[in-house]
Coordinates of C-alpha atoms and ligand atoms in Angstrom, one line a residue:
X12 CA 102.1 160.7 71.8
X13 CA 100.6 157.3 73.5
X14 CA 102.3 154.5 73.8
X15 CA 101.1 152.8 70.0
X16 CA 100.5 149.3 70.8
X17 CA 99.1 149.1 74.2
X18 CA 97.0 152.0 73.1
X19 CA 94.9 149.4 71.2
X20 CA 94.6 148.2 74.6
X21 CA 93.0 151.2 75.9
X22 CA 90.8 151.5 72.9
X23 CA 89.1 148.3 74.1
X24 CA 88.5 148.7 77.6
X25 CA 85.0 148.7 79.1
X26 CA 83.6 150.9 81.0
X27 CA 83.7 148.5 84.0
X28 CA 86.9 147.0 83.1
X29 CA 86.9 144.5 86.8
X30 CA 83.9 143.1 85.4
X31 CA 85.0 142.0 82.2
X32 CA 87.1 138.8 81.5
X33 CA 90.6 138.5 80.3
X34 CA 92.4 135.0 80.7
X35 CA 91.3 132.2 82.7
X36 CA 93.6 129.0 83.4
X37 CA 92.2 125.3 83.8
X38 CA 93.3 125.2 87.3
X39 CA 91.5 128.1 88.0
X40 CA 93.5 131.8 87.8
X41 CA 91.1 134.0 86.9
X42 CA 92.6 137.6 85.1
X43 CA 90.3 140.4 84.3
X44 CA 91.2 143.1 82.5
X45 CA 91.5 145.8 85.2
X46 CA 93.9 142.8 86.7
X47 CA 95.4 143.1 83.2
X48 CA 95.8 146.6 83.6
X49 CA 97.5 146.3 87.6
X50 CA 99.8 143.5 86.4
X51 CA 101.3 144.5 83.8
X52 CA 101.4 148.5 85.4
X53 CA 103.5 146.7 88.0
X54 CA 105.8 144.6 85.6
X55 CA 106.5 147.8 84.1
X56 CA 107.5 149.3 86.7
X57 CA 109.3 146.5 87.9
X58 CA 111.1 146.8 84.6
X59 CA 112.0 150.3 85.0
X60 CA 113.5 149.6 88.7
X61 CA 115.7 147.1 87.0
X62 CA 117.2 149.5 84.8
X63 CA 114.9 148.9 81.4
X64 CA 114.8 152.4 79.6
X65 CA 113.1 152.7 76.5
X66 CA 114.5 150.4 73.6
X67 CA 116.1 148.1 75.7
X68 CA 115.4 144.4 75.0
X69 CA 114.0 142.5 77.4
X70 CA 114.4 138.7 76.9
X71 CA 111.9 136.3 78.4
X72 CA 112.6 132.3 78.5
X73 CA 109.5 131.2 80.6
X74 CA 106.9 128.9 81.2
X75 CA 103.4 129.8 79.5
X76 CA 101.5 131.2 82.1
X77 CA 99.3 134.7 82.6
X78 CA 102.4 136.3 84.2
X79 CA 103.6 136.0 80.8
X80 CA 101.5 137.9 79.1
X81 CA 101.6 140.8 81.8
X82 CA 105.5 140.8 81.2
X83 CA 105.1 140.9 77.9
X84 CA 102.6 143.8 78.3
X85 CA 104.5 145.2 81.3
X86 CA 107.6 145.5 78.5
X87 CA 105.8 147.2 75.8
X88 CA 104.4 149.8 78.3
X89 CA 107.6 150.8 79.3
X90 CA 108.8 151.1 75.4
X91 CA 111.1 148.0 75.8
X92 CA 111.6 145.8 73.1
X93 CA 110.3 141.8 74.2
X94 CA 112.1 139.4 73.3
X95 CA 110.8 135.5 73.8
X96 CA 112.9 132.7 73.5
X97 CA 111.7 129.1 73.1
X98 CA 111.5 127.3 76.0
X99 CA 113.2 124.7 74.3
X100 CA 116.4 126.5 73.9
X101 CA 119.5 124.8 75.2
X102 CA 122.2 127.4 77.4
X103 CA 124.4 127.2 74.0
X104 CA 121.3 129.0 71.9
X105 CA 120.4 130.8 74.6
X106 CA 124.3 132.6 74.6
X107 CA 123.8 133.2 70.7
X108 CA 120.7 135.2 71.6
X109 CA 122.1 137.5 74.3
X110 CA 125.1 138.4 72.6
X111 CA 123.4 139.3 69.2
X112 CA 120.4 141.2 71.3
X113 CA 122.5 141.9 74.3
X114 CA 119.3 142.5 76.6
X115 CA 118.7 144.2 80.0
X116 CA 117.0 141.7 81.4
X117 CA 116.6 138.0 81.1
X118 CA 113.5 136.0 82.8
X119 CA 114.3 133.1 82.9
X120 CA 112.2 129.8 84.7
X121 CA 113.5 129.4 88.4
X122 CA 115.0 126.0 87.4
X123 CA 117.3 127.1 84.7
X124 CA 118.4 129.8 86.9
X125 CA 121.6 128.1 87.6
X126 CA 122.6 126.7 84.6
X127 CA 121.6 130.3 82.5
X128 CA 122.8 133.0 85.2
X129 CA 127.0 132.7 84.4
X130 CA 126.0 132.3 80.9
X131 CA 123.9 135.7 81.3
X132 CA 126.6 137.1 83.0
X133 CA 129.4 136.5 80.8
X134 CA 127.1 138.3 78.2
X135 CA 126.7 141.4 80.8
X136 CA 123.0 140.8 80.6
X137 CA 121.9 143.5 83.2
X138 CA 119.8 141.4 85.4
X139 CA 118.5 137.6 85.7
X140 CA 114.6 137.6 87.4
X141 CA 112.7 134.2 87.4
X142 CA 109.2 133.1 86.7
X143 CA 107.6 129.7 86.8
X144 CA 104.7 128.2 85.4
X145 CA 102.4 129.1 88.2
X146 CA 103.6 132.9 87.6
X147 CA 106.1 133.2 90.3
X148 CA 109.7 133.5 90.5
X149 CA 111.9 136.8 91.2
X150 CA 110.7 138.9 88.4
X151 CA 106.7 138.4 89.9
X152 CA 107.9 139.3 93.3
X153 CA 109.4 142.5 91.9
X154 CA 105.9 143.1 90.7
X155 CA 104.3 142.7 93.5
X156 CA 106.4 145.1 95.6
X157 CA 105.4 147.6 92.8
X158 CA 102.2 149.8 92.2
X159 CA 99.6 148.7 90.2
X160 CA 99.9 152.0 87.6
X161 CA 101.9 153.3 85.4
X162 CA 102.3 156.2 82.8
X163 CA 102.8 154.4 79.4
X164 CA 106.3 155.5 77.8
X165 CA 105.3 157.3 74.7
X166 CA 106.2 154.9 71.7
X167 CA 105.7 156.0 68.2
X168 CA 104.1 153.6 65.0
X169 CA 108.2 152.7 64.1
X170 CA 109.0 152.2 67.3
X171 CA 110.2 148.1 68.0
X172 CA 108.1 146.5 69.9
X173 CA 109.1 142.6 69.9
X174 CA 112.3 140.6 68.2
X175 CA 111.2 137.3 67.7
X176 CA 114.3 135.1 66.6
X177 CA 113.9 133.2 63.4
X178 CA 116.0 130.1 62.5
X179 CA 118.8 131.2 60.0
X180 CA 118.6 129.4 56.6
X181 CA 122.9 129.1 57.6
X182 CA 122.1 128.0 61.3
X183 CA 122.6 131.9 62.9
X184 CA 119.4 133.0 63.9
X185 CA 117.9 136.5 62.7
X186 CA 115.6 138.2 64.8
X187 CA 113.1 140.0 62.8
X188 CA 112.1 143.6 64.2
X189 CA 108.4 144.0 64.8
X190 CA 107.2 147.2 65.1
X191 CA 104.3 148.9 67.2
X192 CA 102.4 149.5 64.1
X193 CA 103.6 146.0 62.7
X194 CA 101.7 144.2 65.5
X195 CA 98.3 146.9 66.4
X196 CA 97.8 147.2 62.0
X197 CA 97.8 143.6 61.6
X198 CA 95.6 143.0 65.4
X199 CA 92.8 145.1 64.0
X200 CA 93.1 143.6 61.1
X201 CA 92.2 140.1 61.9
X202 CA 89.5 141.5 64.5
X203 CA 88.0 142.5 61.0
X204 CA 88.6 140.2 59.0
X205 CA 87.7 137.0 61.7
X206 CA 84.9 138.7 63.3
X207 CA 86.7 139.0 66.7
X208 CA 84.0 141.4 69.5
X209 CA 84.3 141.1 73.0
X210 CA 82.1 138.3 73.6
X211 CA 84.3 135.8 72.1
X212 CA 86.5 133.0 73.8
X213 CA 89.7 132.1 72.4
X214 CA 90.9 128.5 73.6
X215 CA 94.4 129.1 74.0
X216 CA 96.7 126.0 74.0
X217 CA 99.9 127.4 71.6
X218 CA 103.2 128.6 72.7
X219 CA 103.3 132.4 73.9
X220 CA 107.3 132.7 72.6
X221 CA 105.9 132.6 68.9
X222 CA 104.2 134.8 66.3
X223 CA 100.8 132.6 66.5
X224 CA 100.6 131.9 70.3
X225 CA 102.0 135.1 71.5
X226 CA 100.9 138.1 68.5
X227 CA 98.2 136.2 66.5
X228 CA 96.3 134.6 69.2
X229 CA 96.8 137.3 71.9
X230 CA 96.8 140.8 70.7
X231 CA 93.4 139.6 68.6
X232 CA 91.7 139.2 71.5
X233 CA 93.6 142.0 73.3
X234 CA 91.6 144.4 70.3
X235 CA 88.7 142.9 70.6
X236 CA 88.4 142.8 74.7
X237 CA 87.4 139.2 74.2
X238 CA 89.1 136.6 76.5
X239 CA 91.6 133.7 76.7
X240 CA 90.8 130.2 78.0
X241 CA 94.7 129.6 78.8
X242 CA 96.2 126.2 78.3
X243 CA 100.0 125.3 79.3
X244 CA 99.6 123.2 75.8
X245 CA 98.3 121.1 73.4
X246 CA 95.8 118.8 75.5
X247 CA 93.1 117.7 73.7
X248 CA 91.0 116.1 75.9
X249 CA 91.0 119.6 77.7
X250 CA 90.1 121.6 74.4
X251 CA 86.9 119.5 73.7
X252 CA 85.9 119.6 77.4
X253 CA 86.4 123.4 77.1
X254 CA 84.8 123.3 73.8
X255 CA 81.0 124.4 75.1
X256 CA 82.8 127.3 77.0
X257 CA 84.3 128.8 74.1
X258 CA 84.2 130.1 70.8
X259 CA 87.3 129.6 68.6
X260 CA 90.2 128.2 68.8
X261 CA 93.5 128.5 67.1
X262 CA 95.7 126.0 65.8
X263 CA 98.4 124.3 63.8
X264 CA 97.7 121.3 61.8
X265 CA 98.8 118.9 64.7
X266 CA 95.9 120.7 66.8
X267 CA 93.3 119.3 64.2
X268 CA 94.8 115.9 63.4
X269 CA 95.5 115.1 67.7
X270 CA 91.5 116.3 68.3
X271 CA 90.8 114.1 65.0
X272 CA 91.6 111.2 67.3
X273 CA 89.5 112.1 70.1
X274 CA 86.4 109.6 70.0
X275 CA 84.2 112.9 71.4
X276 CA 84.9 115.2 68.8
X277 CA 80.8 115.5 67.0
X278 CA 79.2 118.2 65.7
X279 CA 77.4 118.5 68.9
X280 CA 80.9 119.0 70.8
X281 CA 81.7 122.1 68.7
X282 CA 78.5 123.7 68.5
X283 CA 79.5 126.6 70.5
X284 CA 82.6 127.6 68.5
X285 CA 82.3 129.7 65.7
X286 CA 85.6 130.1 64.1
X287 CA 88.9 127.1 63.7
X288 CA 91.7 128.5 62.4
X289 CA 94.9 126.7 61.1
X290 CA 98.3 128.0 60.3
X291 CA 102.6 127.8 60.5
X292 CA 102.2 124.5 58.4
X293 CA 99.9 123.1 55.8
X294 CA 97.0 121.6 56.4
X295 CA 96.7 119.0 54.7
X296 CA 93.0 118.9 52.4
X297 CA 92.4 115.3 54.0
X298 CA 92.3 116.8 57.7
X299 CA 90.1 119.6 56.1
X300 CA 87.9 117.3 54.7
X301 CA 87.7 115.0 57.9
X302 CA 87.5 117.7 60.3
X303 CA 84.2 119.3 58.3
X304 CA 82.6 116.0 58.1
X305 CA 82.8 115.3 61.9
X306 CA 82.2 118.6 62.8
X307 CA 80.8 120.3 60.3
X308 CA 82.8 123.2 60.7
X309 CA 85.9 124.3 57.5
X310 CA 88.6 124.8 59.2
X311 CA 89.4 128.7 58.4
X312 CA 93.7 128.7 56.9
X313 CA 95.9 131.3 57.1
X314 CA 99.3 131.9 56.3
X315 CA 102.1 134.2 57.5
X316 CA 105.4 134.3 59.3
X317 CA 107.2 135.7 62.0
X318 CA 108.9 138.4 59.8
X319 CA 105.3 139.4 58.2
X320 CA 102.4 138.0 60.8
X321 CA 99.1 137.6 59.2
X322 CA 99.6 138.4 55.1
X323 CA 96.6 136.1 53.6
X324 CA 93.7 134.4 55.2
X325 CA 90.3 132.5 53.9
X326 CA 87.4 134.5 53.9
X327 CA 85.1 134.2 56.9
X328 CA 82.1 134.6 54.5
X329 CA 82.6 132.5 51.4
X330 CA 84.2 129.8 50.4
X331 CA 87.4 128.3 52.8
X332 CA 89.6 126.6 49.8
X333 CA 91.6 123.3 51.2
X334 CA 94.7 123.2 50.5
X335 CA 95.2 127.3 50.0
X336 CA 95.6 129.9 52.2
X337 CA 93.3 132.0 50.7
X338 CA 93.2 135.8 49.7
X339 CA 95.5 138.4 50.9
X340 CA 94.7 140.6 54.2
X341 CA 93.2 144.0 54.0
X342 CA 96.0 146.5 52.8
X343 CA 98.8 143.8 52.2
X344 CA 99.9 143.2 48.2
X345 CA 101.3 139.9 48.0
X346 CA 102.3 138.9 44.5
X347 CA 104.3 135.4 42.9
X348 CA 107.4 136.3 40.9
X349 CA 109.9 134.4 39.2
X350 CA 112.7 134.2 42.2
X351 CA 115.9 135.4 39.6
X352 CA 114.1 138.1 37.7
X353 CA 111.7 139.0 39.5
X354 CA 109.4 139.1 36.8
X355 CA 105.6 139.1 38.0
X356 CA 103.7 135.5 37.2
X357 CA 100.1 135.1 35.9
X358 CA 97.8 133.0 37.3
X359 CA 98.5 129.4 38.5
X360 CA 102.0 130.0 37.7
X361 CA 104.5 129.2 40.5
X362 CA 107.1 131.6 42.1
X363 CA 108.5 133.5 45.4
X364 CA 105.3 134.2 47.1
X365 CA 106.5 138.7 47.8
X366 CA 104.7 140.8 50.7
X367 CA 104.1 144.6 51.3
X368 CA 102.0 146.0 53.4
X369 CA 101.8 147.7 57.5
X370 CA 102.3 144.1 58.6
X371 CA 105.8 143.8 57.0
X372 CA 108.8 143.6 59.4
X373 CA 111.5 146.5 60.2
X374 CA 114.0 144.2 58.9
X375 CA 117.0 141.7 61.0
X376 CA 118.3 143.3 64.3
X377 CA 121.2 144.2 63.4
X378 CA 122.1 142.4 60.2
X379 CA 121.7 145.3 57.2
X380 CA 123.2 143.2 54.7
X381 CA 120.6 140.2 55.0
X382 CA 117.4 142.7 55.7
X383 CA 118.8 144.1 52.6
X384 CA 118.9 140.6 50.2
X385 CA 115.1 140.1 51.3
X386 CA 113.8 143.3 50.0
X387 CA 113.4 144.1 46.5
X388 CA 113.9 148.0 45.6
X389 CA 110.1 148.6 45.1
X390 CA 109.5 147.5 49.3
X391 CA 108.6 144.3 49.1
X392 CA 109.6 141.5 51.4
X393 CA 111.1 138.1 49.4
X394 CA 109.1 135.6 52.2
X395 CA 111.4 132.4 50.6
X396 CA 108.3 130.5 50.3
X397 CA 107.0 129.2 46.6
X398 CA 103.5 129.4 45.9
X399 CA 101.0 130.8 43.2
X400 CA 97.9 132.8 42.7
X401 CA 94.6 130.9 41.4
X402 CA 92.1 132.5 38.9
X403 CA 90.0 133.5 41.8
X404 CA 92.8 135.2 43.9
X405 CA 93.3 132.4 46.2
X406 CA 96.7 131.7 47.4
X407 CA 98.5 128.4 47.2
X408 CA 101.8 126.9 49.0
X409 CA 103.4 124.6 47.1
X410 CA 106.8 124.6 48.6
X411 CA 109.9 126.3 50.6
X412 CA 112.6 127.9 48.7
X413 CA 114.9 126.4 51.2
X414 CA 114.2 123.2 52.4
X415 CA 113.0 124.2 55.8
X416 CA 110.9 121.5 57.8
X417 CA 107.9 122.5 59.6
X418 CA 107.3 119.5 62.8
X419 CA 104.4 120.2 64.7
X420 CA 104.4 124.1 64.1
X421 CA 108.0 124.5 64.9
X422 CA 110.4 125.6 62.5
X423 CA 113.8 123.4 61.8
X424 CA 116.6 124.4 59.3
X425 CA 118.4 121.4 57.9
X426 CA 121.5 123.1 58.2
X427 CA 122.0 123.7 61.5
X428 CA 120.9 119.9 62.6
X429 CA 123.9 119.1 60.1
X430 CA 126.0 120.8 61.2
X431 CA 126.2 119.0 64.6
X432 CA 125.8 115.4 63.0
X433 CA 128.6 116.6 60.9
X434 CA 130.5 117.6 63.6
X435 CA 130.9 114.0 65.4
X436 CA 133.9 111.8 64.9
X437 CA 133.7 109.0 62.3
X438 CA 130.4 111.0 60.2
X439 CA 131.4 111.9 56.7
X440 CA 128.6 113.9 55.9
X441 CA 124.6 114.0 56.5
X442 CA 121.5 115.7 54.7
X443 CA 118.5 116.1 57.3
X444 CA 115.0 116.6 55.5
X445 CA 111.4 116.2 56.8
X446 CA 109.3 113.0 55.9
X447 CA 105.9 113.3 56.0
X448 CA 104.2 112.3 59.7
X449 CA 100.6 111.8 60.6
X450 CA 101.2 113.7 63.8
X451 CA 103.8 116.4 63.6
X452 CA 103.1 117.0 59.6
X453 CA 106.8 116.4 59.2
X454 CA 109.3 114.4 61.4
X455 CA 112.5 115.6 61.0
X456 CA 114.9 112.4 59.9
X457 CA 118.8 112.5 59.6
X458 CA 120.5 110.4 56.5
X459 CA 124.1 109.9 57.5
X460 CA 127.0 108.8 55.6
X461 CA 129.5 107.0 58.0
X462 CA 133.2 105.9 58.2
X463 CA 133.6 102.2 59.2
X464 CA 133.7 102.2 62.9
X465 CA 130.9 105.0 62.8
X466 CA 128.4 106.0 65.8
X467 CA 125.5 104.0 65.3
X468 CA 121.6 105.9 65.6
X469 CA 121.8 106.1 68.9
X470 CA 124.8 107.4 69.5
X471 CA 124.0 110.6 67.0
X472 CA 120.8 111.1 69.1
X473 CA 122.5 110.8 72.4
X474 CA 125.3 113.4 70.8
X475 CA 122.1 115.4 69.9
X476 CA 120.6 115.8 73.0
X477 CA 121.2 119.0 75.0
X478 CA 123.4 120.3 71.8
X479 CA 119.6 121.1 70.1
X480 CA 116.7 121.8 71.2
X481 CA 114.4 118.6 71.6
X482 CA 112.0 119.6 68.3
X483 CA 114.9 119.7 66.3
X484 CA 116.8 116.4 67.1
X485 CA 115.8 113.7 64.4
X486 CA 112.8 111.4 65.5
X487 CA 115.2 108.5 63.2
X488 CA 119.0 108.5 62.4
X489 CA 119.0 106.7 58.8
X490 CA 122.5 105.7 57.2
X491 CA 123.3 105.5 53.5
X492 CA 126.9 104.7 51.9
X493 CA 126.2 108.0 49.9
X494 CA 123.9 110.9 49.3
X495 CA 122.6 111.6 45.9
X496 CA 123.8 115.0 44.4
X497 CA 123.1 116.7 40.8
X498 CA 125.2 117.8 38.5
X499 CA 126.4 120.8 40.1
X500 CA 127.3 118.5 43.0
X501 CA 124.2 119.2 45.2
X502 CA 122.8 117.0 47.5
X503 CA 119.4 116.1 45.6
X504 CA 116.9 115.9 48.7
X505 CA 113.9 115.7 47.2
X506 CA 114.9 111.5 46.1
X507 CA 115.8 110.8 49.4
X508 CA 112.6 112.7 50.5
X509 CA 110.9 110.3 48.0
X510 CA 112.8 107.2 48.9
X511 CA 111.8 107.2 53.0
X512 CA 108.3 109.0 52.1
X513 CA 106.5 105.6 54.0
X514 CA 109.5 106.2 57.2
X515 CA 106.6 107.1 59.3
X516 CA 103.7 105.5 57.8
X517 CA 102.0 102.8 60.1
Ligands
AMP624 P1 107.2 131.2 61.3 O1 108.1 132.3 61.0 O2 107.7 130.3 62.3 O3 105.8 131.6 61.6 O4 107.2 130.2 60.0 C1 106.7 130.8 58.8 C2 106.6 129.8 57.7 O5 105.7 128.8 58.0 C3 106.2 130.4 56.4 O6 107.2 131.0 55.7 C4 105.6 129.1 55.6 O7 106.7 128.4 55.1 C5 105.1 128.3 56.8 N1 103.6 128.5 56.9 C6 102.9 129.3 57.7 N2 101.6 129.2 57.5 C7 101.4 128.2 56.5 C8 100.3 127.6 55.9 N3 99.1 127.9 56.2 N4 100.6 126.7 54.9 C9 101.8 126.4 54.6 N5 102.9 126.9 55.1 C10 102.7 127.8 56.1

């Protein structure tokens, strides 16, 4: 048996491997894939020596850089399970994480060693190893010290390859099982179906601890043997100088709207890339629309999520709907059903948007019970967002079953911001929601009912701060002497949604 996933790996390797580009970094680093091949042969083995076996989770909290990528690779070769954390994470998360997944190892960035390393221990996480932003730290050392090969430990097609936490609609986090066959199906999948060889360029400028930075953008051009033009983040000026070097790029909607601003953008300035893709929020059919009249490019949207990866895309040929998210993926059945019956809906009707298919998750580590209330009988997964099927197949978003908000491709749930607003002295109660924002799509605002000698806004920021990670704090604190409710004595946030729609506006 080879190893499943980094098999696809193999598959794509030249005959000249050395010669053939991997990832390069603006300030220079230059990665091919026989250095692909060394590094991440050494990371596994580094692994190994510090007492990964097979299934163990190792949990990464690092700085995007190459290194990351090896580790990453370096822990699927030696049939660990990766597990990436957001960098964003305060030590309080970070705890959650390693007693639910209790890991072998945690990387960790040199400069949180300290604060993470007792916090690690009390959770008798095996070993602490570091790794910065310019890819060194412990962990890299270790590598080094290690030889470049390595025998691939045999994983199967089931096999886990990667939990990537997702935010809990009840503020616990599930992390959703991806499988080898889960990640390599839906890979060559999206080589097909977005025309990915090895002469492409991917500019690379999204987080590597998410389904889109890390599986998405990565293991497509890991299938393809194209290469990575490898970006710490969003920087626009950077992508459109790196434009004429490159031939796609892959976004969320803030990508599109920030480059919108950039006085250079032209036709001319994205002649050389064939292929912009959006996804993990809406994009909205005005940035469409704007982005193909100064470009002349339509922006390509798919949708998905961490539990499914890629389940519908545009086409490449044919016509790229705004405002949908086109048809579903070779091989996955995605159908709109009314959410209590689960009664199937014609055309144009609204429902729970349903997935099946190779891409589908293995279900929550750990957590039977949940994994078991988002499957129907029949196998397929409930994904909690509304939507409905047009007469031509295409896929439309309309809504999330449960109020998440999406701010600049990160995911918040309302109910965990709450919960610490909630918590402070003198707060009777608050609703967070997400108001629409030109540049994050949605900024998440807090609307706070208050005793009489309440915190004021910036008190309930300041209490924020450190207790949630930064993309989750509130970018406003608003206060109201009550919240509306319904009949049935919930709070009704769709008015207040409506009420402070202009919050951000100007
Ligand atoms: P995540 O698990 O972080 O990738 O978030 C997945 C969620 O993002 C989905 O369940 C959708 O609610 C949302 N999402 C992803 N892609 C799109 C899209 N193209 N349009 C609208 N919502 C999207």
């Amino acid at each position: 048996m080879t190893n499943h996933l980094f098999a696809l790996v193999r598959e794509n390797l030249s005959a000249d491997p050395a010669a053939r580009p991997f990832i390069e970094t603006p300030d220079g680093r230059r990665y091919s894939y026989a250095d692909l091949l060394a590094r991440s042969a050494a990371y596994a083995n580094a692994l190994v020596a510090a007492g990964v076996s097979p299934g163990d989770r190792v949990a990464a909290q690092v700085e995007k850089s190459p290194e990351t990528v090896f580790l990453y690779l370096g822990a699927v070769r030696a049939g660990a399970v990766f597990l990436p954390l957001n960098t964003a994470y305060t030590a309080t998360e970070v705890a959650y994480f390693f007693a639910d997944a209790a890991p072998a190892v945690f990387v960790c960035d040199p400069e949180r060693r300290d604060a993470l390393a007792s916090v690690a221990e009390a959770a008798r996480v095996g070993r602490v190893l570091t790794l910065d932003a310019a890819g060194r730290g412990s962990m890299a050392e270790a590598a080094d010290a290690q030889a470049p090969d390595f025998a691939d430990v045999a994983r199967g097609p089931e096999d886990l390859a990667a939990i990537l936490y997702t935010s809990g609609t009840t503020g616990r986090s599930k992390g959703a099982m991806l499988s080898h066959d889960n990640l390599a199906s839906n890979a060559r999948t999206l080589v097909e179906a977005w025309r990915f060889t090895d002469r492409d360029v991917l500019i690379h400028a999204l987080p590597v601890f998410h389904t889109h930075g890390l599986f998405v953008a990565i293991n497509t051009v890991l299938a393809s043997g194209g290469s990575m033009l490898f970006l710490r983040r969003l920087d626009a000026g950077l992508i459109l100088e790196l434009m004429p070097r490159a031939t796609s790029l892959m976004g969320v909607p803030t990508f599109y709207t920030r480059l919108l601003k950039e006085p250079g953008l032209t036709a001319q300035a994205t002649r050389h890339i064939r292929l912009f893709t959006s996804g993990s929020a809406p994009l909205l059919a005005e940035t469409h629309a704007a982005w193909q009249a100064r470009t002349h490019h339509a922006i390509l949207e798919r949708y998905g999520m961490t539990e499914t990866s890629m389940s519908t895309s545009n086409p490449y040929d044919g016509a790229r709907v705004a405002g949908t998210v086109g048809l579903p993926l070779p091989g996955v059945a995605l159908r709109v059903v009314d959410p209590d019956t689960g009664a199937e809906r014609g055309p144009d009707e609204v429902g729970m948007i349903e997935v099946k298919g190779p891409n589908v998750f293995r279900g929550y580590w750990r957590m039977p019970e949940k994994t078991a209330a988002e499957f129907r009988p029949d196998g397929f997964f409930v994904t909690g967002d509304l939507g409905k099927v047009d007469a031509r197949g295409y896929v439309h978003i309309v809504g999330r079953g449960k109020d998440l908000i999406i701010t600049g491709g990160f995911n918040v749930y309302p109910k965990e911001v709450e919960a610490e607003i909630d918590a402070m002295p003198g707060i009777v109660e608050s609703a967070v929601i997400g108001l629409p924002h030109a540049d994050f799509g949605e900024g998440v605002t807090a609307v706070v009912v208050a005793a009489a000698d309440a915190p004021d806004e910036a008190m309930v920021l300041a209490h924020l701060e450190g207790r949630l990670a930064r993309f989750k704090c509130p970018k406003r604190v608003l206060f109201a002497a009550a919240l509306p409710r319904n009949a049935m004595g919930k709070v009704q946030k769709n008015l207040l949604r409506e009420a402070h729609a202009a919050l951000y506006r100007g």
